[in-house]
Amino acid sequence: MRKTTTFAVICAAFGVAGTAQAQTLELVVPFGAGGGTDTVARVFEPGFAAKLDRTVVIRNTAGASGTIGAASVAQAAADGNTLGYLPIGPLAIQPSLRDTSYGLDSFDYICQTTSTPVFLLNKSGSANADLAAWVAQGTEDRVVYGSSGPGTIPHLAMAAFTTEAGINSVHLPFDGTGMAMNAMAGGEIDLFVDTATVMESNDVTALAVFSPERLEAYPDIPTMQELGYDLDFSVWQGVVAPKGLDEEQRSALSDACAAAIEAEAFVELAKKTNTGLMYRNAEDFEAFVSRNAEMNAQILRDAGLTQ
């Protein structure tokens, strides 16, 4: 009887262990299905799952500018079965704007996957043909710039530019990029900042790109640095886990990220949508997020949005 019982206990133990190992990995996207972050995550997922040899499912948890989904990741068990595919906003901007239940130290950082520089845009055919003309107008009078909402990258980049250029400006936030583009078409705003996808799909002209070097796809567009402004802004995304992963898990997940970024489908998506691929491993991504969050917090203070 004792041998039979012992054997049964051993089998049960192996069964439990096997179930835990085979458990589905949830990849939380903090925005609704069909949005920009979700679209990229769904192309990233197959290569990530293949390298891990695990089933990975995406769970959309939208709300509060991505902070509800980010909080759900921070509060999950640190067992490698829940990860977050998070963009810059929930990680490195929103915690400075609102009272979130998480902070930078609530996560283990796995890898960065993308970094897409943004452009300074004006309406095509504008009387001001270049950046210098807008700076002159802002010095003598004022410029009006729009954003897709307070604390977004379009807002932060423009706030940093107007501060560094020393120009008078008025910020008009809109509920999304589409409404802002309508406002630009109607002459309600002068300037806007966004990615190449927005630039290509609207009647706008790029005056400069917020990147250290000119982009291969747009060699004629000068960088902000060339024009005298040391400004570098991009929309980036990456993978995080609840704090507490062991180093072996973290390393394996980071390696799987690298493989997913090199997958043919992910590379093709990047080309099609002008998304910049950027792999940073766990340690480098953590350091990058910390620097980025500190910079964004200072910009928000300078813009009077936070104390």
mmCIF file of C-alpha atoms in Angstrom, residues 5-245:
data_model
loop_
_atom_site.group_PDB
_atom_site.id
_atom_site.type_symbol
_atom_site.label_atom_id
_atom_site.label_comp_id
_atom_site.label_asym_id
_atom_site.label_seq_id
_atom_site.Cartn_x
_atom_site.Cartn_y
_atom_site.Cartn_z
ATOM 1 C CA THR A 5 0.694 5.530 -2.527
ATOM 2 C CA THR A 6 4.230 6.799 -3.026
ATOM 3 C CA PHE A 7 4.078 6.042 -6.759
ATOM 4 C CA ALA A 8 0.779 7.870 -7.052
ATOM 5 C CA VAL A 9 2.175 10.911 -5.268
ATOM 6 C CA ILE A 10 5.225 10.951 -7.546
ATOM 7 C CA CYS A 11 3.028 10.719 -10.663
ATOM 8 C CA ALA A 12 0.833 13.519 -9.380
ATOM 9 C CA ALA A 13 3.848 15.669 -8.716
ATOM 10 C CA PHE A 14 5.172 15.129 -12.233
ATOM 11 C CA GLY A 15 1.724 15.865 -13.614
ATOM 12 C CA VAL A 16 1.552 19.188 -11.789
ATOM 13 C CA ALA A 17 5.034 20.125 -12.916
ATOM 14 C CA GLY A 18 4.252 19.243 -16.509
ATOM 15 C CA THR A 19 1.078 21.302 -16.448
ATOM 16 C CA ALA A 20 2.908 24.339 -15.077
ATOM 17 C CA GLN A 21 5.594 24.079 -17.742
ATOM 18 C CA ALA A 22 3.022 23.804 -20.525
ATOM 19 C CA GLN A 23 0.867 26.676 -19.242
ATOM 20 C CA THR A 24 -0.072 29.260 -21.854
ATOM 21 C CA LEU A 25 1.945 32.461 -21.737
ATOM 22 C CA GLU A 26 -0.225 35.597 -21.775
ATOM 23 C CA LEU A 27 1.151 38.660 -23.553
ATOM 24 C CA VAL A 28 -0.780 41.700 -22.320
ATOM 25 C CA VAL A 29 -1.322 44.562 -24.779
ATOM 26 C CA PRO A 30 -2.600 47.627 -22.880
ATOM 27 C CA PHE A 31 -4.745 48.920 -25.756
ATOM 28 C CA GLY A 32 -7.660 47.588 -27.786
ATOM 29 C CA ALA A 33 -7.437 45.142 -30.658
ATOM 30 C CA GLY A 34 -6.579 46.672 -34.021
ATOM 31 C CA GLY A 35 -4.545 49.598 -32.699
ATOM 32 C CA GLY A 36 -0.914 50.284 -33.488
ATOM 33 C CA THR A 37 0.572 48.489 -30.483
ATOM 34 C CA ASP A 38 -1.755 45.519 -30.924
ATOM 35 C CA THR A 39 -0.926 45.200 -34.636
ATOM 36 C CA VAL A 40 2.812 45.038 -33.972
ATOM 37 C CA ALA A 41 2.393 42.672 -31.015
ATOM 38 C CA ARG A 42 0.393 40.190 -33.093
ATOM 39 C CA VAL A 43 3.145 39.973 -35.704
ATOM 40 C CA PHE A 44 5.805 39.747 -32.997
ATOM 41 C CA GLU A 45 4.030 36.911 -31.146
ATOM 42 C CA PRO A 46 4.520 33.965 -33.589
ATOM 43 C CA GLY A 47 8.310 34.256 -33.707
ATOM 44 C CA PHE A 48 8.459 34.779 -29.957
ATOM 45 C CA ALA A 49 6.309 31.700 -29.304
ATOM 46 C CA ALA A 50 8.299 29.575 -31.752
ATOM 47 C CA LYS A 51 11.626 30.356 -30.081
ATOM 48 C CA LEU A 52 10.183 29.592 -26.636
ATOM 49 C CA ASP A 53 8.335 26.519 -27.930
ATOM 50 C CA ARG A 54 5.285 27.672 -25.980
ATOM 51 C CA THR A 55 1.742 28.773 -26.705
ATOM 52 C CA VAL A 56 1.489 32.563 -26.432
ATOM 53 C CA VAL A 57 -1.861 34.368 -26.468
ATOM 54 C CA ILE A 58 -2.442 38.110 -26.582
ATOM 55 C CA ARG A 59 -4.759 39.630 -23.999
ATOM 56 C CA ASN A 60 -5.986 43.156 -24.751
ATOM 57 C CA THR A 61 -6.511 45.139 -21.547
ATOM 58 C CA ALA A 62 -7.344 48.698 -22.546
ATOM 59 C CA GLY A 63 -8.064 51.801 -20.504
ATOM 60 C CA ALA A 64 -6.538 54.846 -18.793
ATOM 61 C CA SER A 65 -3.911 55.483 -21.497
ATOM 62 C CA GLY A 66 -2.526 51.958 -21.178
ATOM 63 C CA THR A 67 -2.014 52.050 -17.421
ATOM 64 C CA ILE A 68 -4.696 49.447 -16.621
ATOM 65 C CA GLY A 69 -2.953 46.845 -18.744
ATOM 66 C CA ALA A 70 0.473 47.789 -17.414
ATOM 67 C CA ALA A 71 -0.822 47.504 -13.844
ATOM 68 C CA SER A 72 -2.223 44.031 -14.550
ATOM 69 C CA VAL A 73 1.259 42.906 -15.623
ATOM 70 C CA ALA A 74 2.907 44.429 -12.548
ATOM 71 C CA GLN A 75 0.404 42.640 -10.284
ATOM 72 C CA ALA A 76 0.727 39.208 -11.947
ATOM 73 C CA ALA A 77 2.804 36.341 -10.565
ATOM 74 C CA ALA A 78 6.482 36.458 -11.526
ATOM 75 C CA ASP A 79 6.418 32.948 -12.977
ATOM 76 C CA GLY A 80 7.131 33.687 -16.630
ATOM 77 C CA ASN A 81 3.510 33.076 -17.655
ATOM 78 C CA THR A 82 2.472 36.749 -17.914
ATOM 79 C CA LEU A 83 4.325 39.411 -19.882
ATOM 80 C CA GLY A 84 3.427 42.847 -21.162
ATOM 81 C CA TYR A 85 3.991 44.263 -24.642
ATOM 82 C CA LEU A 86 4.126 47.924 -23.643
ATOM 83 C CA PRO A 87 4.858 51.151 -25.539
ATOM 84 C CA ILE A 88 6.496 54.280 -24.191
ATOM 85 C CA GLY A 89 3.330 55.847 -22.756
ATOM 86 C CA PRO A 90 2.357 53.423 -19.960
ATOM 87 C CA LEU A 91 5.989 52.770 -19.044
ATOM 88 C CA ALA A 92 7.819 56.074 -19.286
ATOM 89 C CA ILE A 93 5.224 58.882 -19.430
ATOM 90 C CA GLN A 94 1.964 58.101 -17.636
ATOM 91 C CA PRO A 95 3.515 57.351 -14.205
ATOM 92 C CA SER A 96 4.667 60.995 -14.178
ATOM 93 C CA LEU A 97 1.191 62.254 -15.104
ATOM 94 C CA ARG A 98 -1.090 60.198 -12.880
ATOM 95 C CA ASP A 99 -1.098 58.170 -9.689
ATOM 96 C CA THR A 100 -0.386 54.685 -11.070
ATOM 97 C CA SER A 101 -0.246 51.573 -8.921
ATOM 98 C CA TYR A 102 3.115 50.672 -10.463
ATOM 99 C CA GLY A 103 6.458 52.299 -11.141
ATOM 100 C CA LEU A 104 9.615 51.581 -13.102
ATOM 101 C CA ASP A 105 10.762 49.145 -10.415
ATOM 102 C CA SER A 106 7.566 47.075 -10.709
ATOM 103 C CA PHE A 107 8.905 45.227 -13.755
ATOM 104 C CA ASP A 108 11.706 43.034 -14.988
ATOM 105 C CA TYR A 109 12.694 44.315 -18.417
ATOM 106 C CA ILE A 110 12.960 41.687 -21.155
ATOM 107 C CA CYS A 111 13.767 43.508 -24.396
ATOM 108 C CA GLN A 112 13.023 46.478 -26.619
ATOM 109 C CA THR A 113 11.505 45.621 -30.002
ATOM 110 C CA THR A 114 10.916 48.866 -31.919
ATOM 111 C CA SER A 115 11.893 52.526 -32.013
ATOM 112 C CA THR A 116 10.238 54.748 -34.599
ATOM 113 C CA PRO A 117 11.438 58.365 -34.851
ATOM 114 C CA VAL A 118 8.865 61.132 -35.172
ATOM 115 C CA PHE A 119 8.776 64.070 -37.579
ATOM 116 C CA LEU A 120 7.923 67.743 -37.167
ATOM 117 C CA LEU A 121 5.102 68.382 -39.649
ATOM 118 C CA ASN A 122 3.298 71.353 -41.110
ATOM 119 C CA LYS A 123 0.548 71.669 -43.700
ATOM 120 C CA SER A 124 1.776 71.194 -47.258
ATOM 121 C CA GLY A 125 1.947 74.536 -49.043
ATOM 122 C CA SER A 126 2.383 76.500 -45.825
ATOM 123 C CA ALA A 127 3.747 80.034 -46.168
ATOM 124 C CA ASN A 128 6.550 79.029 -43.790
ATOM 125 C CA ALA A 129 8.770 76.806 -45.886
ATOM 126 C CA ASP A 130 11.211 75.627 -43.211
ATOM 127 C CA LEU A 131 11.833 75.366 -39.495
ATOM 128 C CA ALA A 132 13.675 78.684 -39.307
ATOM 129 C CA ALA A 133 10.561 80.484 -40.581
ATOM 130 C CA TRP A 134 8.422 78.941 -37.839
ATOM 131 C CA VAL A 135 10.990 79.882 -35.194
ATOM 132 C CA ALA A 136 10.943 83.461 -36.494
ATOM 133 C CA GLN A 137 7.143 83.524 -36.319
ATOM 134 C CA GLY A 138 7.185 82.107 -32.805
ATOM 135 C CA THR A 139 9.701 84.719 -31.703
ATOM 136 C CA GLU A 140 7.781 87.659 -33.160
ATOM 137 C CA ASP A 141 4.245 86.358 -32.592
ATOM 138 C CA ARG A 142 3.301 82.753 -31.725
ATOM 139 C CA VAL A 143 2.779 79.289 -33.192
ATOM 140 C CA VAL A 144 -0.050 76.889 -32.420
ATOM 141 C CA TYR A 145 0.766 73.209 -32.231
ATOM 142 C CA GLY A 146 -1.500 70.236 -31.785
ATOM 143 C CA SER A 147 -1.130 66.842 -30.161
ATOM 144 C CA SER A 148 -3.053 63.601 -29.842
ATOM 145 C CA GLY A 149 -3.463 64.312 -26.124
ATOM 146 C CA PRO A 150 -1.565 65.723 -23.138
ATOM 147 C CA GLY A 151 1.544 63.748 -22.306
ATOM 148 C CA THR A 152 1.749 61.940 -25.653
ATOM 149 C CA ILE A 153 4.949 61.860 -27.691
ATOM 150 C CA PRO A 154 3.609 64.532 -30.107
ATOM 151 C CA HIS A 155 3.045 66.774 -27.099
ATOM 152 C CA LEU A 156 6.368 66.038 -25.383
ATOM 153 C CA ALA A 157 8.420 66.511 -28.544
ATOM 154 C CA MET A 158 6.782 69.843 -29.375
ATOM 155 C CA ALA A 159 7.008 71.071 -25.784
ATOM 156 C CA ALA A 160 10.726 70.273 -25.753
ATOM 157 C CA PHE A 161 11.254 71.981 -29.117
ATOM 158 C CA THR A 162 9.393 75.188 -28.236
ATOM 159 C CA THR A 163 11.289 75.396 -24.939
ATOM 160 C CA GLU A 164 14.703 74.892 -26.565
ATOM 161 C CA ALA A 165 13.884 77.272 -29.430
ATOM 162 C CA GLY A 166 12.534 79.885 -27.033
ATOM 163 C CA ILE A 167 9.379 80.534 -29.036
ATOM 164 C CA ASN A 168 5.890 81.519 -27.930
ATOM 165 C CA SER A 169 3.463 78.686 -28.458
ATOM 166 C CA VAL A 170 -0.060 77.494 -27.752
ATOM 167 C CA HIS A 171 -0.831 73.787 -27.303
ATOM 168 C CA LEU A 172 -4.149 72.413 -28.557
ATOM 169 C CA PRO A 173 -4.670 68.766 -27.551
ATOM 170 C CA PHE A 174 -7.054 66.603 -29.568
ATOM 171 C CA ASP A 175 -8.689 63.248 -28.971
ATOM 172 C CA GLY A 176 -6.420 61.349 -31.329
ATOM 173 C CA THR A 177 -4.283 61.993 -34.392
ATOM 174 C CA GLY A 178 -7.160 62.019 -36.879
ATOM 175 C CA MET A 179 -8.814 65.038 -35.273
ATOM 176 C CA ALA A 180 -5.483 66.846 -35.094
ATOM 177 C CA MET A 181 -4.870 66.276 -38.801
ATOM 178 C CA ASN A 182 -8.316 67.710 -39.583
ATOM 179 C CA ALA A 183 -7.403 70.746 -37.497
ATOM 180 C CA MET A 184 -4.159 71.187 -39.412
ATOM 181 C CA ALA A 185 -5.969 70.904 -42.742
ATOM 182 C CA GLY A 186 -8.353 73.613 -41.564
ATOM 183 C CA GLY A 187 -5.575 75.930 -40.401
ATOM 184 C CA GLU A 188 -6.434 75.617 -36.708
ATOM 185 C CA ILE A 189 -2.923 74.408 -35.815
ATOM 186 C CA ASP A 190 0.428 75.182 -37.402
ATOM 187 C CA LEU A 191 2.614 72.258 -36.369
ATOM 188 C CA PHE A 192 2.283 68.634 -35.338
ATOM 189 C CA VAL A 193 4.621 65.746 -34.530
ATOM 190 C CA ASP A 194 4.066 62.113 -35.508
ATOM 191 C CA THR A 195 5.491 59.072 -37.296
ATOM 192 C CA ALA A 196 6.068 58.473 -40.998
ATOM 193 C CA THR A 197 2.772 56.591 -41.235
ATOM 194 C CA VAL A 198 0.870 59.769 -40.364
ATOM 195 C CA MET A 199 3.091 61.827 -42.643
ATOM 196 C CA GLU A 200 2.460 59.535 -45.610
ATOM 197 C CA SER A 201 -1.315 59.416 -45.170
ATOM 198 C CA ASN A 202 -2.007 63.163 -44.815
ATOM 199 C CA ASP A 203 -1.381 66.367 -46.751
ATOM 200 C CA VAL A 204 1.586 67.435 -44.637
ATOM 201 C CA THR A 205 5.292 68.143 -45.115
ATOM 202 C CA ALA A 206 8.110 67.120 -42.795
ATOM 203 C CA LEU A 207 10.399 69.928 -41.638
ATOM 204 C CA ALA A 208 12.709 67.747 -39.544
ATOM 205 C CA VAL A 209 13.054 64.343 -37.930
ATOM 206 C CA PHE A 210 13.692 63.864 -34.196
ATOM 207 C CA SER A 211 16.495 61.333 -34.624
ATOM 208 C CA PRO A 212 20.299 61.423 -34.257
ATOM 209 C CA GLU A 213 20.847 60.681 -37.957
ATOM 210 C CA ARG A 214 18.917 61.109 -41.196
ATOM 211 C CA LEU A 215 16.702 58.164 -42.012
ATOM 212 C CA GLU A 216 17.561 55.950 -44.962
ATOM 213 C CA ALA A 217 13.952 56.072 -46.186
ATOM 214 C CA TYR A 218 13.867 59.896 -46.003
ATOM 215 C CA PRO A 219 17.391 61.113 -46.789
ATOM 216 C CA ASP A 220 16.288 64.676 -47.678
ATOM 217 C CA ILE A 221 14.675 65.405 -44.304
ATOM 218 C CA PRO A 222 17.172 67.045 -41.910
ATOM 219 C CA THR A 223 17.514 66.039 -38.291
ATOM 220 C CA MET A 224 16.657 68.399 -35.461
ATOM 221 C CA GLN A 225 20.313 68.273 -34.440
ATOM 222 C CA GLU A 226 21.416 69.507 -37.871
ATOM 223 C CA LEU A 227 19.071 72.465 -37.440
ATOM 224 C CA GLY A 228 20.526 73.333 -34.055
ATOM 225 C CA TYR A 229 18.269 71.484 -31.605
ATOM 226 C CA ASP A 230 19.590 68.510 -29.648
ATOM 227 C CA LEU A 231 16.284 66.619 -29.602
ATOM 228 C CA ASP A 232 15.675 62.885 -30.076
ATOM 229 C CA PHE A 233 12.156 61.459 -29.763
ATOM 230 C CA SER A 234 10.694 58.175 -30.897
ATOM 231 C CA VAL A 235 7.719 55.905 -30.316
ATOM 232 C CA TRP A 236 9.119 52.685 -28.862
ATOM 233 C CA GLN A 237 7.798 49.371 -27.594
ATOM 234 C CA GLY A 238 9.144 46.482 -25.581
ATOM 235 C CA VAL A 239 8.438 43.447 -23.440
ATOM 236 C CA VAL A 240 8.344 43.465 -19.636
ATOM 237 C CA ALA A 241 7.507 40.953 -16.904
ATOM 238 C CA PRO A 242 6.332 41.235 -13.305
ATOM 239 C CA LYS A 243 9.257 41.913 -10.984
ATOM 240 C CA GLY A 244 10.905 38.769 -9.649
ATOM 241 C CA LEU A 245 11.861 36.558 -12.613
#
